[in-house]
Amino acid sequence: MAVVISVPAEVRAGENRVALVPDIVKKLTGAGNTVQVQAGAGEGAGYSNDDYVAAGATIAANDNLLSNADIVLSVNPLTAEQLQKLRDNSILIGYQNPWSETSRFQLLLTKGVSAFSMELVPRISRAQAMDALSSQASIAGYKAVLMAASLSGKFFPMLTTAAGTVRPSKVLIIGAGVAGLQAIATARRLGAMVEAYDVRTAVKEQVESLGAKFVDVGIKAEGSGGYARELTEEEKQQQQAILARHVAAADVVICTAAVPGRASPKIITTDMVNAMKGGAVIVDLAAEGGGNCELTRTGETITHQRIVIHGPVNVPATVPNHASELYAKNLYNLLDLIIRDGKLQVDLEDQIIRDSLITHAGDIVNAAVRERLQASGN
Ligand code: NAD
């Protein structure tokens, strides 16, 4: 029996991505799987129903395709109504928001669903091709620079014109992880002078190799799994004192600093914004987690004393074609571990499977999620 894979249309407002693109559907159907796509699912990313049919998929008029699927692939977490439709013991793969609205997990447990969370794919080399956080962060970093350039009243590059020479914009990137490094590269391509700061001093070399200057505030905050740890109060003050000078000199600040599972660290205070130049721009990619700037309003663009502060949400969805292409490849590579010789297998001995599974056969599998739920009494 062929494995049945279903792709519902995303229901989140403003979501233009889709979990599978036709090229990946073709690979899956070519390998003997059945793929069902909800009508219009690829529309926002530039794919018609006909494109999916040409790749071997069937089109379903509504999300009833959830109830007969062995595997459901999504970008965003399914709604409670969609979760109800899942077949008992089926597999769900997508973003699951593992640290919030955890009451959803109860339904997954009751139904025996194996729910894989793309946020929890471990940061180990074998899993790099499945790492959706990285593929989507890279897109967000690129787009943040374009957003900043269009909000700024200045050129990014130095320009020598008959009317005089224009100095290049100074861009400060806060957080040099995947999004930050892509933001550095993009701002450099546009000709800006770029500085970057991260609490993980290990990234200094990467920052410099992209042609940016590393701002050293003398704090080391390497945490586990390649992530940063939270700073102590004392460290935060030390960080702010040094960063304040660099923020004041910047034409554009792009914030990308995050600590997984926690609210975004507040790095740019109101006082620091008050000291910025008129017309300066802050693009806060951490807005969804509350923002790295104290004044950021999630999903809004505000002007505070002539400084523009942009707090976009779901930035990858604004580059939906390539974002979907990369996300679909991430899913395809993860599916390679789950569909073996045309049969489903969930091998809990495999670290990638064990870490990225939230629920399986009525149990919470990911250790950190289990601890968090136990601590909150759920
Ligand atoms: P992230 O989105 O969690 O954070 C973004 C950046 O913000 C990180 O570089 C972090 O150090 C920084 N940050 C956090 N708190 C800060 C603070 N108070 N001040 C300044 N900066 C702060 O991280 P990410 O980009 O998803 O990944 C972080 C790193 O993990 C990557 O750069 C990479 O080295 C590693 N990684 C490894 C793999 C792998 O081996 N498979 C895959 C992806 C990422």
PDB file of C-alpha atoms in Angstrom, residues 36 69 79 99 116 133 177 187 248 258 293 302 311:
ATOM      1  CA  GLN A  36      -2.901  14.807  -1.975  1.00  0.00           C
ATOM      2  CA  ALA A  69      -3.514  10.563   5.367  1.00  0.00           C
ATOM      3  CA  THR A  79      -5.833  24.408  14.038  1.00  0.00           C
ATOM      4  CA  TRP A  99       6.740  26.163  23.709  1.00  0.00           C
ATOM      5  CA  PHE A 116       7.218  16.074  14.487  1.00  0.00           C
ATOM      6  CA  LEU A 133      14.810  27.025  11.328  1.00  0.00           C
ATOM      7  CA  GLY A 177      23.206  33.483  13.873  1.00  0.00           C
ATOM      8  CA  ALA A 187      23.806  44.498   3.497  1.00  0.00           C
ATOM      9  CA  ALA A 248      23.827  55.716  18.147  1.00  0.00           C
ATOM     10  CA  ALA A 258      16.785  35.032  20.049  1.00  0.00           C
ATOM     11  CA  CYS A 293      14.080  46.643  21.116  1.00  0.00           C
ATOM     12  CA  ILE A 302       6.076  52.930  14.361  1.00  0.00           C
ATOM     13  CA  GLY A 311       8.443  44.768  13.944  1.00  0.00           C
TER      14      GLY A 311
END
